[in-house]
């Protein structure tokens, strides 16, 4: 799959990467549309540190390509919108219904930050 990879501040590149395999409670999405967020520009400028080799991107829509174990509400072929924030379901924000504000240790901004993104 074609991926936008961060190498160092000021240096990103489109590269081929293998299609990942979903882990427990994960899905792999075939991205049909994505865009650059202002946050990605901060990463490119070195103003927000991410690890070298990380696939950037957290704004995407697509079609579910593969589902991992434990997924029951979605199936291959479903059209989905990717939420930039991964809710943990356990922190104060999540328990108050503000899942997009999750900042718990198991949630928050993960895609294109601490794990490969879109
Ligand atoms: Zn964003
Ligand atoms: Zn949370």
XYZ file of C-alpha atoms and ligand atoms in Angstrom:
120
model
C 0.000 0.000 0.000
C 1.156 3.522 -0.674
C 2.021 5.364 2.549
C 3.243 8.802 3.548
C 6.237 8.104 5.781
C 7.920 10.533 8.184
C 11.724 10.321 8.134
C 12.855 13.491 9.907
C 11.719 17.122 10.125
C 11.371 18.439 6.592
C 11.610 14.947 5.073
C 8.581 12.791 4.249
C 8.118 10.391 1.330
C 5.472 8.292 -0.404
C 6.577 4.663 -0.018
C 5.191 1.175 -0.486
C 4.478 -0.712 2.741
C 2.897 -4.129 3.261
C -0.820 -4.212 4.075
C -0.998 -4.752 7.856
C -2.794 -7.632 9.566
C -5.417 -6.558 12.133
C -4.828 -7.472 15.759
C -7.497 -8.169 18.358
C -10.287 -5.553 18.204
C -8.696 -3.920 15.159
C -9.679 -3.592 11.508
C -7.650 -2.763 8.417
C -9.276 -0.106 6.257
C -8.664 0.424 2.565
C -8.403 4.198 2.546
C -10.437 5.716 -0.273
C -9.879 9.371 0.646
C -7.566 11.131 3.046
C -6.137 14.574 3.563
C -3.372 16.430 5.303
C -4.247 17.978 8.679
C -2.547 20.996 10.185
C -1.135 18.628 12.784
C 0.704 16.755 10.014
C 2.328 20.055 9.030
C 3.510 20.545 12.642
C 5.026 17.043 12.487
C 6.746 17.853 9.185
C 8.217 21.036 10.701
C 9.526 19.095 13.691
C 7.219 20.948 16.077
C 5.561 17.713 17.168
C 7.829 14.709 17.595
C 6.908 11.314 16.132
C 9.185 8.339 15.548
C 11.169 7.972 12.349
C 9.481 5.634 9.854
C 5.945 6.297 11.129
C 3.144 6.383 8.541
C 1.409 9.744 8.932
C -2.269 10.573 8.621
C -5.319 10.512 10.862
C -8.052 11.976 8.636
C -9.527 9.280 6.386
C -12.553 7.453 5.072
C -12.538 4.022 3.515
C -13.809 0.473 3.269
C -13.076 -2.256 5.792
C -10.587 -4.647 4.191
C -10.098 -7.131 7.049
C -11.433 -7.502 10.584
C -9.523 -8.824 13.575
C -10.799 -11.122 16.302
C -13.287 -9.543 18.664
C -14.892 -7.321 16.024
C -18.630 -7.979 15.863
C -20.201 -4.659 14.833
C -18.360 -4.257 11.508
C -17.689 -6.496 8.520
C -15.518 -6.509 5.417
C -16.903 -4.057 2.869
C -18.441 -1.619 5.379
C -17.801 2.036 4.519
C -16.338 3.861 7.526
C -15.035 7.217 8.698
C -11.838 7.054 10.740
C -11.942 8.976 13.998
C -8.669 10.755 14.672
C -9.000 10.014 18.384
C -9.077 6.447 19.690
C -11.450 6.416 22.700
C -10.373 4.232 25.625
C -13.868 4.001 27.085
C -12.502 4.325 30.621
C -11.205 7.863 31.205
C -13.286 10.748 32.524
C -13.870 12.219 29.073
C -15.052 8.887 27.644
C -17.284 8.131 30.630
C -18.874 11.567 30.250
C -19.676 10.869 26.606
C -16.882 13.043 25.218
C -15.072 10.195 23.473
C -13.418 12.540 20.964
C -11.670 14.228 23.908
C -10.177 10.986 25.269
C -6.823 11.469 26.902
C -6.587 8.228 28.827
C -3.373 6.193 28.732
C -4.980 3.579 26.450
C -6.670 6.112 24.183
C -6.243 9.565 22.701
C -4.520 10.461 19.477
C -2.834 7.271 18.252
C -3.128 7.099 14.436
C -0.210 8.836 12.777
C 1.162 9.732 16.214
C 2.182 6.626 18.147
C 1.002 3.974 15.644
C 0.977 3.945 11.838
C -1.748 6.139 10.431
C -3.844 6.467 7.312
Zn -6.235 16.237 12.266
Zn -10.877 7.728 27.145
